[in-house]
Every structure is written in C-alpha cells, then in structure tokens.
CSV table of C-alpha atoms and ligand atoms in Angstrom, one decimal:
chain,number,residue,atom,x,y,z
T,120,UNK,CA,-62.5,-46.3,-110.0
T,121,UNK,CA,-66.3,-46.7,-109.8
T,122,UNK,CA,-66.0,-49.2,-106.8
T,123,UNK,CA,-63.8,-46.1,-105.0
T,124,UNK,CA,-65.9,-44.0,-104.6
T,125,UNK,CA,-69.2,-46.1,-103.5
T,126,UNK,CA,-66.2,-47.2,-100.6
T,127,UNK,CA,-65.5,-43.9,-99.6
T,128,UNK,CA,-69.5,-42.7,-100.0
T,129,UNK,CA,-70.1,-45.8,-97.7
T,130,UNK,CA,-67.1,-44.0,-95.5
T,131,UNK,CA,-68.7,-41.0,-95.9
T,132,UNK,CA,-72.4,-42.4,-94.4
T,133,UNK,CA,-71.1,-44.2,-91.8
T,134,UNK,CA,-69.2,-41.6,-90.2
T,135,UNK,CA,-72.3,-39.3,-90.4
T,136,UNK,CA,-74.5,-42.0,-88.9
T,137,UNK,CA,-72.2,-43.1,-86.4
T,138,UNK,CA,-71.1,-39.5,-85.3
T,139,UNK,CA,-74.2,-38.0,-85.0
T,140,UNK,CA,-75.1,-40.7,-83.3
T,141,UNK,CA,-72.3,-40.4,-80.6
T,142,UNK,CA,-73.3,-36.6,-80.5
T,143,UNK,CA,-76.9,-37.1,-79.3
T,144,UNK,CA,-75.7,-39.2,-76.8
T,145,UNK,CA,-77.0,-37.9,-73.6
T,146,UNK,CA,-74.3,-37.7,-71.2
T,147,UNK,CA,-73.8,-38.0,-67.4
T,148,UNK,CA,-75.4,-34.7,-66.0
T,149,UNK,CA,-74.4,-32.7,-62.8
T,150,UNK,CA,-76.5,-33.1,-60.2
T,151,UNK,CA,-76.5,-29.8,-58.6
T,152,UNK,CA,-77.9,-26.8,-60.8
T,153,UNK,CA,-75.8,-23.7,-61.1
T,154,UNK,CA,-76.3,-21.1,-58.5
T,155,UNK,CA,-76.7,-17.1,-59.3
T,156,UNK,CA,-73.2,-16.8,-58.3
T,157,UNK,CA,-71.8,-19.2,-60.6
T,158,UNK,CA,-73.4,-17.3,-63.6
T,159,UNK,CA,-72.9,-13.9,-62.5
T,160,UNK,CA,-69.1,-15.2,-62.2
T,161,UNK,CA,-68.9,-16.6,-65.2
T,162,UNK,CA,-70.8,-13.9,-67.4
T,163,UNK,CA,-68.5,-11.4,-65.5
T,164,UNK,CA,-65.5,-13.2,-65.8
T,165,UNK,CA,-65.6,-15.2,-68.9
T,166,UNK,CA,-64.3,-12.8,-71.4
T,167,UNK,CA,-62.4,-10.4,-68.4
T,168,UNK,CA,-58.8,-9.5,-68.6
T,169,UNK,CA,-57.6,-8.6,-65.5
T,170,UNK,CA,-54.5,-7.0,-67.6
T,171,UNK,CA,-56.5,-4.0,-68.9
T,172,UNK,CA,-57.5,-1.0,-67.0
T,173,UNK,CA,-61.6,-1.3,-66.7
T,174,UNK,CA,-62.4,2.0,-68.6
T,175,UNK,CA,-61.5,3.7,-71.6
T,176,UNK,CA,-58.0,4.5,-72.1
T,177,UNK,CA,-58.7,8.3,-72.5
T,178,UNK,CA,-61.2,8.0,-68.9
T,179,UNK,CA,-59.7,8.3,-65.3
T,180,UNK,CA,-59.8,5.8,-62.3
T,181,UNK,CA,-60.0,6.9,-59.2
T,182,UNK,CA,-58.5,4.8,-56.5
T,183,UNK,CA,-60.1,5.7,-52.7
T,184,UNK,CA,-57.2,5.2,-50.6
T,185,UNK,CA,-57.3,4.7,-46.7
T,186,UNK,CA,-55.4,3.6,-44.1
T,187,UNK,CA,-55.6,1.5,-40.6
T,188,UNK,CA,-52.5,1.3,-38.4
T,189,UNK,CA,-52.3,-2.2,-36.8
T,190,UNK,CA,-48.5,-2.6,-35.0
T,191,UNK,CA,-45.2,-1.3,-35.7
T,192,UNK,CA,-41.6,-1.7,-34.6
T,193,UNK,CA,-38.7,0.1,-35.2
T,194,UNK,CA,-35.0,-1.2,-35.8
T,195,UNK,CA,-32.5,1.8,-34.9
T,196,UNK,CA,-29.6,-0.5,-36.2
T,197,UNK,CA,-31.0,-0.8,-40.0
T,198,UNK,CA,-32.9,2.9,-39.3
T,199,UNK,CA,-36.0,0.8,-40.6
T,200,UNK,CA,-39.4,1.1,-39.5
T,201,UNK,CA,-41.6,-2.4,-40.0
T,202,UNK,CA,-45.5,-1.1,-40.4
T,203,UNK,CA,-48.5,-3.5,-40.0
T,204,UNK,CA,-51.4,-2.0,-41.1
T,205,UNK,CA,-54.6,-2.3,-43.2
T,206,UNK,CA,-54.9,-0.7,-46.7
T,207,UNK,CA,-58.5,0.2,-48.2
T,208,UNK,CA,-59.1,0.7,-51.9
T,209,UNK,CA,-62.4,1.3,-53.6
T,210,UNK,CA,-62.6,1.7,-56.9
T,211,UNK,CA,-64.9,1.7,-60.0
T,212,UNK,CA,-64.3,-1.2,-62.6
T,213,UNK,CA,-66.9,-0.7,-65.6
T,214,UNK,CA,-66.5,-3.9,-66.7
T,215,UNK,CA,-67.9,-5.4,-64.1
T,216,UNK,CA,-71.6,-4.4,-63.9
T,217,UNK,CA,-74.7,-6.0,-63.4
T,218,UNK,CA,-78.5,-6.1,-62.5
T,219,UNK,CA,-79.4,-7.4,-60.2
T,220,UNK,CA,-83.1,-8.7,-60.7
T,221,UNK,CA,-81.1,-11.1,-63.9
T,222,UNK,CA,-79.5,-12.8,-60.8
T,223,UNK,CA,-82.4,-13.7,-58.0
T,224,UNK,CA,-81.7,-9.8,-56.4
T,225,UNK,CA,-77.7,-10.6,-55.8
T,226,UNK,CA,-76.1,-7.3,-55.6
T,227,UNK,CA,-72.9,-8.3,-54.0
T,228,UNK,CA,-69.9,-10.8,-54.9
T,229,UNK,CA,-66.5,-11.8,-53.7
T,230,UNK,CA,-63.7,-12.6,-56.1
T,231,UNK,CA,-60.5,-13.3,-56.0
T,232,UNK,CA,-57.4,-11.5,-55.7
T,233,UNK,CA,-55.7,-11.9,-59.3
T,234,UNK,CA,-59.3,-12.5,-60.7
T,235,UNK,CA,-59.7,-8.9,-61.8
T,236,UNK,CA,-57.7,-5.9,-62.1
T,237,UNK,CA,-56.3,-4.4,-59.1
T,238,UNK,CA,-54.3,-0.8,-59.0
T,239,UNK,CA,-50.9,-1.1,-58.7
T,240,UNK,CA,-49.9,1.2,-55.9
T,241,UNK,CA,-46.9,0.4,-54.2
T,242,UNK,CA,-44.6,1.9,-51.4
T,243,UNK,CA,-42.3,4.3,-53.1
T,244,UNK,CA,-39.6,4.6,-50.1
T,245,UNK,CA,-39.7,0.7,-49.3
T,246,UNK,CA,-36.5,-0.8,-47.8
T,247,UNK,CA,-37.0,-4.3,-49.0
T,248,UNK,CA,-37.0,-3.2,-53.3
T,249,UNK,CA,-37.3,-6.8,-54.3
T,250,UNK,CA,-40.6,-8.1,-52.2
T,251,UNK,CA,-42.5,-5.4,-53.7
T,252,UNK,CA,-46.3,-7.4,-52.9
T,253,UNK,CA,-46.6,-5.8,-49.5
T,254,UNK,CA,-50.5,-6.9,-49.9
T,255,UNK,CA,-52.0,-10.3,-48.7
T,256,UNK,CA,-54.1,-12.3,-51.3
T,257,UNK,CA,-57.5,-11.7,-49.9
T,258,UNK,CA,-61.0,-11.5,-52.0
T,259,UNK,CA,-62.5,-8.1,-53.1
T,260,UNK,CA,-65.7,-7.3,-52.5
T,261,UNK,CA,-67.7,-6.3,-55.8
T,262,UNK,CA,-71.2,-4.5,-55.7
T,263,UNK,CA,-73.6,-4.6,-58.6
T,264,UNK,CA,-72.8,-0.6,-59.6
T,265,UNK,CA,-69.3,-1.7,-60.5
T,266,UNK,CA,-67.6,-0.6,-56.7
T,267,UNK,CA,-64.6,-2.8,-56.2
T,268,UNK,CA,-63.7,-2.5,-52.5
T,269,UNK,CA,-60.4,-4.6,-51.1
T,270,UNK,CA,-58.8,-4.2,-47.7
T,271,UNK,CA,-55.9,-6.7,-47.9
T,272,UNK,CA,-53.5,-6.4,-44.7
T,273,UNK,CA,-50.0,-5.6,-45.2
T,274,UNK,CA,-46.9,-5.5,-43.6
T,275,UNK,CA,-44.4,-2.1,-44.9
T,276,UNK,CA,-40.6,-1.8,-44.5
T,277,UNK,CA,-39.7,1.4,-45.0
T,278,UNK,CA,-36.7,3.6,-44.7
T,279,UNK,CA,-36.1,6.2,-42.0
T,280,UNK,CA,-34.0,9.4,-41.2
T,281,UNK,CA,-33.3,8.9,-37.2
T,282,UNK,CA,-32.0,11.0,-35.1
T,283,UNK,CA,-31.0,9.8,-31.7
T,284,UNK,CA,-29.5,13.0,-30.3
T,285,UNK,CA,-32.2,12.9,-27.8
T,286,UNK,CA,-32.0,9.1,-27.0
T,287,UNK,CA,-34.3,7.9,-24.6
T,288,UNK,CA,-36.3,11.0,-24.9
T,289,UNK,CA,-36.8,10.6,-28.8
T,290,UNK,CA,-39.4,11.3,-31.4
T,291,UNK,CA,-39.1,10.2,-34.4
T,292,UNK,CA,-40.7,11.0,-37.7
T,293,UNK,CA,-41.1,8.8,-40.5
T,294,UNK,CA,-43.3,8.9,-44.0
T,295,UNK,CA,-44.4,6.8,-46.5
T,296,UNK,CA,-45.3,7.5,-50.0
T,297,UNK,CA,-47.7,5.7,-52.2
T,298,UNK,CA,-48.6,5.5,-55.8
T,299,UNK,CA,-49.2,3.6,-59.1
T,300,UNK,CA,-45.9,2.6,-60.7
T,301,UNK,CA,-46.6,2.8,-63.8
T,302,UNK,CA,-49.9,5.1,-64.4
T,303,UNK,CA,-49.6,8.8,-64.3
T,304,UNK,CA,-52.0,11.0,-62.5
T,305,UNK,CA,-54.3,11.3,-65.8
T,306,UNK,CA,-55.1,8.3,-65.6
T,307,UNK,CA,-55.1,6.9,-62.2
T,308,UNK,CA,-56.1,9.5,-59.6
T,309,UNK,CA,-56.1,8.9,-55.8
T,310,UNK,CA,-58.1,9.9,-53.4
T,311,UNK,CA,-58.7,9.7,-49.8
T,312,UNK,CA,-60.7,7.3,-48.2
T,313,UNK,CA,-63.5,9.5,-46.5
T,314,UNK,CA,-61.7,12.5,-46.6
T,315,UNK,CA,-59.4,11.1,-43.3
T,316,UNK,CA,-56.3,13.0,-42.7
T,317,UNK,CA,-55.1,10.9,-40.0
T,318,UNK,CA,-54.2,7.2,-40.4
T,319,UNK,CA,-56.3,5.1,-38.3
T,320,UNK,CA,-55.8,3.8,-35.2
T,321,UNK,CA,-58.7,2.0,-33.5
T,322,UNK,CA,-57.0,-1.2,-33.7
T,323,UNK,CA,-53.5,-0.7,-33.0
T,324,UNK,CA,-51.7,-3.0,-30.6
T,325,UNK,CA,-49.2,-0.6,-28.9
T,326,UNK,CA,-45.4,-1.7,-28.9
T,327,UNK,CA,-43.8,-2.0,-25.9
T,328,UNK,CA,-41.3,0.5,-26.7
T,329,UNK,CA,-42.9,3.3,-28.8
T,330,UNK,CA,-46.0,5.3,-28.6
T,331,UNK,CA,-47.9,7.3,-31.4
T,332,UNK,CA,-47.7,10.8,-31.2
T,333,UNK,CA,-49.2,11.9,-34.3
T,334,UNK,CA,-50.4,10.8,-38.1
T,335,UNK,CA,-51.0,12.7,-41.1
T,336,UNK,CA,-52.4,11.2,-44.8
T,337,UNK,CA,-52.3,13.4,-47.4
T,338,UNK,CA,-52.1,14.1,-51.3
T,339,UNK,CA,-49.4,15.3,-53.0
T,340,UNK,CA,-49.5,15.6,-57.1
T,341,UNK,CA,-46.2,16.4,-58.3
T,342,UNK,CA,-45.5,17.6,-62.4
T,343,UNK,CA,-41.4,16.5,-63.3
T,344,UNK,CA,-39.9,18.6,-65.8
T,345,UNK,CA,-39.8,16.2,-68.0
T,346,UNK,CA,-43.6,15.6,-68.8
T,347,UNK,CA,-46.7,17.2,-68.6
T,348,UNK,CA,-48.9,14.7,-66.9
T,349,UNK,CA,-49.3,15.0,-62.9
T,350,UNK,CA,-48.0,12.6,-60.9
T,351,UNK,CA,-50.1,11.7,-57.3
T,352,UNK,CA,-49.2,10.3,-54.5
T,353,UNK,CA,-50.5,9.6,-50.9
T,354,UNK,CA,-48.0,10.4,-47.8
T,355,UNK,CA,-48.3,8.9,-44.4
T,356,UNK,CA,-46.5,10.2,-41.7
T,357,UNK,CA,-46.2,8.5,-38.3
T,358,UNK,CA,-44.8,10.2,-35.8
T,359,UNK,CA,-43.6,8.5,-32.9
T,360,UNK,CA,-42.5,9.0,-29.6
T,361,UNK,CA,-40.0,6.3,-27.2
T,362,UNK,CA,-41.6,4.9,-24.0
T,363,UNK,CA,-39.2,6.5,-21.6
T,364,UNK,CA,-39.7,5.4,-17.9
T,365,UNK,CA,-37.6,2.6,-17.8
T,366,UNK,CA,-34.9,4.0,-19.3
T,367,UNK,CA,-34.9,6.9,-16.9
T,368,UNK,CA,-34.9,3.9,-14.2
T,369,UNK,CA,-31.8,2.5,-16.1
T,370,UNK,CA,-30.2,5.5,-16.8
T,371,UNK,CA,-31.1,9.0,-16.1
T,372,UNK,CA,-31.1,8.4,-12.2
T,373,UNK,CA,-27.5,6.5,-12.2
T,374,UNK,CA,-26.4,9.8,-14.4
T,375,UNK,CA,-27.2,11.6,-11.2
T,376,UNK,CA,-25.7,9.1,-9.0
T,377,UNK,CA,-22.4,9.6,-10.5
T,378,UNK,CA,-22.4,13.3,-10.1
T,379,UNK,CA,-22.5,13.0,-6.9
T,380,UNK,CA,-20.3,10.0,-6.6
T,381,UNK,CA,-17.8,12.1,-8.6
T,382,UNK,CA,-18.2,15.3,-6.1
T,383,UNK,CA,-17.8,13.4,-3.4
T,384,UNK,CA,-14.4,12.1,-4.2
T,385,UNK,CA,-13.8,16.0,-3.7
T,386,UNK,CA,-15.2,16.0,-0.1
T,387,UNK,CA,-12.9,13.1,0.8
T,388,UNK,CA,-9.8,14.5,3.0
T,389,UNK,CA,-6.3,15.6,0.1
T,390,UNK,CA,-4.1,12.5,2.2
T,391,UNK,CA,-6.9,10.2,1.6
T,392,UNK,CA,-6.0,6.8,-0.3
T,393,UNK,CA,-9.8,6.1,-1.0
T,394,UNK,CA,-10.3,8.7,-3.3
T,395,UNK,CA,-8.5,6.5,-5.6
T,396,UNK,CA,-10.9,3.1,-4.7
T,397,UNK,CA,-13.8,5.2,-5.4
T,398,UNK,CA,-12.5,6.8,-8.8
T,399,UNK,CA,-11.9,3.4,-10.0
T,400,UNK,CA,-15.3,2.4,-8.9
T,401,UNK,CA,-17.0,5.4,-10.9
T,402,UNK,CA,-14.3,4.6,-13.7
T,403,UNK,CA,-15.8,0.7,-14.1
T,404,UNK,CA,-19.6,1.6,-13.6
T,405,UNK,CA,-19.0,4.8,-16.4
T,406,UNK,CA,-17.3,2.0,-18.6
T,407,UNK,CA,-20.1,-0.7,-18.0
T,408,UNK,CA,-22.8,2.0,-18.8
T,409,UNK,CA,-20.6,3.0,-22.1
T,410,UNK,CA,-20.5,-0.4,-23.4
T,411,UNK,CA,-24.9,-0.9,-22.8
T,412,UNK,CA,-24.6,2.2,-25.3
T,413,UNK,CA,-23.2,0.5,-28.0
T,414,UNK,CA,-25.3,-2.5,-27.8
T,415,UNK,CA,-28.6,0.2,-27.5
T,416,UNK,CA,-27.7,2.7,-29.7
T,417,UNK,CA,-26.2,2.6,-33.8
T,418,UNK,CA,-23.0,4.8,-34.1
T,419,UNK,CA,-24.5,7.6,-36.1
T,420,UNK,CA,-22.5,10.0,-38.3
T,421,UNK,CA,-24.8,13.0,-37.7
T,422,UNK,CA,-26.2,12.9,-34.3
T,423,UNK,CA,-24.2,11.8,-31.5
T,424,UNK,CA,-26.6,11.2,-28.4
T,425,UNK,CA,-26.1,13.7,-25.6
T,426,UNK,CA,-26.3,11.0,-22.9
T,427,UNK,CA,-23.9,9.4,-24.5
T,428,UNK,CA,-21.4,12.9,-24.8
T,429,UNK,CA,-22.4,12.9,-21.0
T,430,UNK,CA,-21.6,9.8,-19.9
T,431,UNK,CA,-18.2,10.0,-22.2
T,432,UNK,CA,-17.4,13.3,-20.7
T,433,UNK,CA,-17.8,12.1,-17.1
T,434,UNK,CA,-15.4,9.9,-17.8
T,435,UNK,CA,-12.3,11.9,-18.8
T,436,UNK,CA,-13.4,13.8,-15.4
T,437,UNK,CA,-12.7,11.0,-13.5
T,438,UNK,CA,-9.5,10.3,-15.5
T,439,UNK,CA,-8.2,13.9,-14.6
T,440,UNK,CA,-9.3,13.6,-10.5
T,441,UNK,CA,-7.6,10.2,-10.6
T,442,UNK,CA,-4.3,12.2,-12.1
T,443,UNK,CA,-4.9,14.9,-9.6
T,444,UNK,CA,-5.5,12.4,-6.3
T,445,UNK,CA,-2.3,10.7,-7.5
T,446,UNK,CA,0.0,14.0,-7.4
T,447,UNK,CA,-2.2,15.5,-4.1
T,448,UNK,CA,-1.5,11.8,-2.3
T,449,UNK,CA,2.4,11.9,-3.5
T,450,UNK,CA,2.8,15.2,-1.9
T,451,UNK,CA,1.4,14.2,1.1
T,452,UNK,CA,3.2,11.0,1.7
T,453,UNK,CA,6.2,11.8,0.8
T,454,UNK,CA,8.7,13.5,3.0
T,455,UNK,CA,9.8,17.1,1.8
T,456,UNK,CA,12.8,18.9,3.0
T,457,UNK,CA,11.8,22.4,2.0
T,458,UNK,CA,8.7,24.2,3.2
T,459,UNK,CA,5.5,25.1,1.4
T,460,UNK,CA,6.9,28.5,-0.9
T,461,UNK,CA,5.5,31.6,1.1
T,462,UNK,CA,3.7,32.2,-2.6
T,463,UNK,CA,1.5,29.2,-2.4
T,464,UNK,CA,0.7,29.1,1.5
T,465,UNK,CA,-0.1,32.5,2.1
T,466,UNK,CA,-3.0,32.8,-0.1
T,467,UNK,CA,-4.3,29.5,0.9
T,468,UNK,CA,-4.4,30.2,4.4
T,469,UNK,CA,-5.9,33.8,3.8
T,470,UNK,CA,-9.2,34.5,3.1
T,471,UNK,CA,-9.0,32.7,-0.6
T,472,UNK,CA,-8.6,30.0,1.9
T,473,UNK,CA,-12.0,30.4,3.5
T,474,UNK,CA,-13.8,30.3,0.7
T,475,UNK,CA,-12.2,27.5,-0.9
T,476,UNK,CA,-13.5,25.7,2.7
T,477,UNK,CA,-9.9,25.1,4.1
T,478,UNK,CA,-10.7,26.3,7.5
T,479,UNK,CA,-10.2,22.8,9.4
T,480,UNK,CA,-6.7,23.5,7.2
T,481,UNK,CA,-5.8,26.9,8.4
T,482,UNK,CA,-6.8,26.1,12.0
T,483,UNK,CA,-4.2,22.9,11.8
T,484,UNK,CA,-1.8,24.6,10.3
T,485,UNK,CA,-2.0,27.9,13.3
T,486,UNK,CA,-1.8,25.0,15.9
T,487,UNK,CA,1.1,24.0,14.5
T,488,UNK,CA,2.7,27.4,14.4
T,489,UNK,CA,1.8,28.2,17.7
T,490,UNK,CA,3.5,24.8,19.2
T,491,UNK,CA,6.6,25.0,17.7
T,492,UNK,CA,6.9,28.9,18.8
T,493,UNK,CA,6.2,27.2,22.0
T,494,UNK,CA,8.7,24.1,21.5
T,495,UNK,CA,11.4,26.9,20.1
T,496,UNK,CA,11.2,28.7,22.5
T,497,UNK,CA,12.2,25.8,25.0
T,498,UNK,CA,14.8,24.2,23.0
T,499,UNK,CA,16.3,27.5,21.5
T,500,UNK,CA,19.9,25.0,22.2
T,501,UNK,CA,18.8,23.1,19.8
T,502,UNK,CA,17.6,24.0,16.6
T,503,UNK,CA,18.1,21.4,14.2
T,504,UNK,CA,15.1,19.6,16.4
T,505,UNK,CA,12.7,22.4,15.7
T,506,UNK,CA,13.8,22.3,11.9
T,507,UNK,CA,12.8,18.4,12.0
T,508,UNK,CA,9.5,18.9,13.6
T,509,UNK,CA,7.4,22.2,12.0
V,298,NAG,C1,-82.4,-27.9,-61.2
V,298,NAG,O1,-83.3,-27.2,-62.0
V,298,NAG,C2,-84.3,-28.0,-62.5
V,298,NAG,C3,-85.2,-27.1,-63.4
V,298,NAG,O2,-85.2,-25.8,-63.0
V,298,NAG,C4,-85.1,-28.6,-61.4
V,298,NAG,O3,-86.1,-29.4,-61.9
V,298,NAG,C5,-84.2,-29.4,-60.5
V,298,NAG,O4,-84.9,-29.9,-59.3
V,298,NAG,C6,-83.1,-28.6,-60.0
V,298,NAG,N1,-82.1,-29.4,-59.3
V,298,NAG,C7,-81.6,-29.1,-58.0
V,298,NAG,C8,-80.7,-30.0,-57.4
V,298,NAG,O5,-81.9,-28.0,-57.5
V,299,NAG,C1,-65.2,8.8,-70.3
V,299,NAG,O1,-64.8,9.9,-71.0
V,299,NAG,C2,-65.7,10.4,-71.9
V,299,NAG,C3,-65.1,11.5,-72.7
V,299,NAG,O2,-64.2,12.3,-72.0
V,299,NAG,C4,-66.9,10.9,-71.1
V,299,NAG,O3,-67.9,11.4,-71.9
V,299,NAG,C5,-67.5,9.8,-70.3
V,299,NAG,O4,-68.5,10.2,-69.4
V,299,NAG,C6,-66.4,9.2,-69.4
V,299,NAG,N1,-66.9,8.0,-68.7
V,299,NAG,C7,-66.7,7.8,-67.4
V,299,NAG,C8,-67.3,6.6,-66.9
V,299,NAG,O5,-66.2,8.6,-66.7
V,300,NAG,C1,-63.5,16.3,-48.5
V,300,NAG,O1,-62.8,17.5,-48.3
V,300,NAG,C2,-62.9,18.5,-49.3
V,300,NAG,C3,-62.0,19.6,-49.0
V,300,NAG,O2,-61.6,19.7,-47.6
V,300,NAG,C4,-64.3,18.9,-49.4
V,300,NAG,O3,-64.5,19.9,-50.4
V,300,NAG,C5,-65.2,17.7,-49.7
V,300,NAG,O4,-66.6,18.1,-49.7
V,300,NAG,C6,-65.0,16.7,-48.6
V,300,NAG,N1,-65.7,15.4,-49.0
V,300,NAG,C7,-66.4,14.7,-48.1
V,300,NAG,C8,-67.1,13.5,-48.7
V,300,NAG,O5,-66.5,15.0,-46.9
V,301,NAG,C1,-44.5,14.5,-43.2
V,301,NAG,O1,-43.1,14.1,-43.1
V,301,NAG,C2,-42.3,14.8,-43.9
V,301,NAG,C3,-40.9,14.3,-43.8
V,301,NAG,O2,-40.6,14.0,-42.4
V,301,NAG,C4,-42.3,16.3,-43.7
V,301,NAG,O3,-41.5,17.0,-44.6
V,301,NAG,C5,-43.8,16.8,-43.9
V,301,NAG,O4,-43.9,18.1,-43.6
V,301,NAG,C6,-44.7,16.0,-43.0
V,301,NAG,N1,-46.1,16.4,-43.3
V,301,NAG,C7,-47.0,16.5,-42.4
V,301,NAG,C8,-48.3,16.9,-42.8
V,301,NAG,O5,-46.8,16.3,-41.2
C-alpha cells in the first residue's frame, strides 16, 4: 500500500519536472514582427460576430445608399431589364472603433466581405428569386470613427412592364426597389447617398440599342396594416429611350415605299395584267417584313405595335386590290354580248367621270360612238356588222 503511493508521488514529480520542463521550452519564433494592421485586425475582429447588428438592439442604423449606372440591356422577349451598376453603402458599425495613436496613427483598414456585418438590402422586384447575392465579394473600407464604406459592383435582373405600342419609337420605364429583408424601418433606416436624386451616370457604357432618358432615386417608407413599424425602401427608376435611326432605315422608309407601291397599282391602266405581278410583289415584301416582326418583337397581350397593325392592315389592302384587278381584268378580257347598262355608263362618262380622272376613258369611248355613227351610216344594209363592232 505504502510502496503505492511513493510510485505514484514519484509519478506525480516526474510529470511536474518533466512538463514544466517541456513548457519553458523556447520555441521556434516568427521572424517577422506583427504589423499595426495585424493587431488592429485581430483586437477588432477577435471577439466580432458578424451575425449581430453593431449597436444596441433598441438604436437605429442608418445605411447611406447610392447608386452608379455602369451598362444595361434589355430583353423584350423575357420583359427583363439586366442592370450593371455600382452600389455604395456607408454605414456606422460601433463595434468597430479605434484610436488611432494605439496603432502608429492608422486610421483606415480594409476587411473583408463576410468579415463583418453587412446590411442586407436586396432587390425587391428581382427576376432571378433564387441568386439573391446580386453583390461582388469585395473589401470594405473601415475608418477609425466606426464608418464602414463598401461599393461592391453588381449586376440586377429585374422585371419590367413593356409596352411596345410605339416600337421602334419606344420609351420605356422601369424601377427598382431596395430594402433590408428582414429589418424594419426602426431599426435599419436608409438614406441617400449625398442627398442624389438621380442615379449616376458618369461611367456608363451606352448600349448600342437604348439611350437614357432620365433617372430618379428616392425614398419611400411604407406602414402595412398589419404592423406599426415603417417599412423603407429606395426606388430607382430608369427611364429609357430605343435608338431609332436604323430602324427608320429598315423600316419606317419601306412603310412609305409601299404606299406608294400600293397607289400605284391604281395608276396602272383597268386591262392591265401587271397590276397583278406588282400586287404579288407588295404581297411577298409585306409578308417578309411581317415575319422580321415576330423575330423583333414578343406577341404582347396588351399592346399590339402600331407598325405592326400597319404593316398587317396594308396587307388585307393588297388582298382586296388583287380581288378587284382579278374581276376589273375578267371583264375586260372576256367577250360580252350585251352592252354596259345605261345606269352604269352614263354616270361614268359624265362629270362623276372627270373627277374620278376617266377623261382618256370618256374621250375613247366618244371616238368610238362617233365611228360607228359613221360606219352605220355606210353599212345601214347590214346591221348585224355594226352590232359586232361598237
Ligand atoms: C521585432 O521587434 C523587436 C523588438 O521591438 C526588434 O528587436 C526586431 O528587430 C523586430 N524584428 C523585425 C523583423 O522587425
Ligand atoms: C442609442 O439609444 C440610446 C437610447 O435611445 C441613446 O441614448 C444613444 O445615444 C443611442 N446611441 C447611438 C449611438 O445612437
Ligand atoms: C438633403 O436634402 C434635405 C431635404 O431636401 C435637406 O434638408 C438636407 O439638408 C440635405 N442634406 C445635405 C447633406 O445636403
Ligand atoms: C418611378 O416609376 C414608377 C413605376 O413606373 C412610377 O409609378 C413612379 O411615379 C416613378 N417615380 C418617379 C419619381 O419618376
């Protein structure tokens, strides 16, 4: 029993000989010091988490929100308008705090995206729901009084109302809506960066096909029935306007190209069997023009294009002067046995006559009265000739 525990004192002594010795062990040392930004990083960060709003629960944040249009691009087919652009957010995080004389006069520090908290302000009226991290991972910047400032890029997808009842001569309007998911207006307010009203544009790259008209930013704080608490958001509208030269090349001037073509089928003389070529002509070019629509333009239920209602109109015209070329050309080619009804020709060669421009008609036709007056009056033996010839 005795020899026991004189073992497991001897157990005891080595282990506090031998451990402490292992302890005091001086071990291999870095060979770089650590700078002030190592230390400011780690006091800041050490105990930080990024899950918890930096103030009070019962205190406000309030998130500076601004705005810098880079590019956008619009698909009429999905009605969605793709927005590249630059969001800026300042805000105050009280947690992260410092002076800077404790760290050789630093005042300023980057960190990471996902280091710290970050507002969660997201695009209410997004078309792609399940990417909802419109913004690129890049570093904040942090100053010594707590100011948190991050301008991540970001590319938007948003849904828009379209209306294409002026196509190519088309403005459209579209809006987005910002705001924290999940925090009310109490406690996360938002504000505009620098009091701007209009999105900004000093470093857009124009697309080819759309120009911007207009821009508005703007606050809106809503209260739902439901609750008392405000709810804030920010609203961007871009309004935008379609590039339309070469689509008045493409278009507008071959609208006015088959008026006339169409006219002029009118001019052609009542016998003539061209009327029908050209018809068909305007027929396959009103067709070819129909069929680019579909490929440029989305069927929409509410607004039908008016160059489109043209260009479909034009062609049931052509339809009806191909019906009425085919009747006016079968009743000049074919032989008839009985003379134009007194009805019909007396008006037409009368003064309605003249205006309708039938002079060249009217003289033709008092040529051809005169001659056979003539002829009758030679052949008054045989009248069955005359009959056969006026
Ligand atoms: C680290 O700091 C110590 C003491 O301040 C100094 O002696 C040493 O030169 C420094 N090492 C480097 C790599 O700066
Ligand atoms: C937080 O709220 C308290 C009480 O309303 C107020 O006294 C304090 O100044 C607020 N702090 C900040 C940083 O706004
Ligand atoms: C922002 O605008 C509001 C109202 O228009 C005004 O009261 C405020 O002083 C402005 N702030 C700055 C920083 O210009
Ligand atoms: C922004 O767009 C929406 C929807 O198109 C419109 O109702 C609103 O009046 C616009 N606001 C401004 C300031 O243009």
């Amino acid at each position: 029993m005795q020899s026991l525990t004189i073992v497991s004192l001897l157990f005891v002594f080595f282990v506090e000989v031998f451990g402490g010795f292992t302890t005091t062990k001086v071990g291999p040392q870095p060979i770089w010091n650590a700078t002030h930004t190592d230390k400011l990083r780690q006091d800041l960060l050490l105990n930080y988490d990024k899950f918890a709003r930096p103030t009070q629960h019962y205190n406000q944040t309030i998130v500076k929100f601004g705005m810098t249009l880079r590019h956008f691009d619009l698909n009429e087919f999905k009605s969605q308008l793709t927005v590249h652009a630059w969001i800026r957010m300042v805000w105050t995080d009280e947690k992260l705090k410092w002076n800077p004389e404790d760290y050789g006069g630093l005042s300023v520090v980057r960190l990471a995206d996902h280091e710290i908290w970050q507002p969660d302000l997201f695009l209410y009226n997004s078309a792609t729901s399940t990417a909802v991290g419109h913004y690129a991972n890049t570093h904040f910047l942090v100053y010594e009084n707590g100011e948190v400032l991050w301008v991540p890029p970001c590319q938007f997808t948003i849904l828009c109302d379209l209306n294409l009842k002026y196509w190519p001569f088309d403005e459209q309007t579209c809006q987005m809506g910002f705001g924290s998911w999940t925090y009310s207006g109490d406690l996360i307010d938002l504000e505009l960066y620098d009091n701007q009203s209009t999105i900004e544009q000093e470093l857009i790259i124009e697309s080819n096909e759309w120009k911007v008209l207009d821009t508005a930013i703007y606050k809106t704080t809503l209260y739902y029935k439901c609750c008392p608490e405000p709810y804030v958001k920010i609203n961007a509208n871009v309004t935008i306007a379609r590039r339309s030269p070469s689509y008045r090349a493409v278009i507008i001037t071959p609208a006015f190209a088959i008026i006339v073509l169409i006219l002029a089928t009118f001019w052609l003389p009542p016998n003539a069997g061209e009327k029908i070529i050209l018809n068909g002509c305007i027929a396959v070019i009103i067709s070819m023009f129909l069929l680019y629509f579909t490929q440029k333009i989305p069927a929409m239920g509410s607004h039908t294009s008016l160059i489109m209602i043209f260009y479909s109109n034009c062609f049931y015209i052509v339809c009806c002067t191909m019906i009425g070329s085919v009747v006016v050309l079968w009743i000049s080619k074919t032989k008839h046995t009985s003379p134009v009804p007194w009805t019909i020709k007396k008006p037409l060669t009368g003064t309605l006559g003249k205006w309708l421009g039938l002079n060249v008609y009217i003289q033709q036709q008092e040529k051809k009265a005169l001659s056979c007056f003539i002829f009758a009056d030679l052949t008054l033996k045989t009248p069955n000739v005359l009959v056969s010839v006026c």
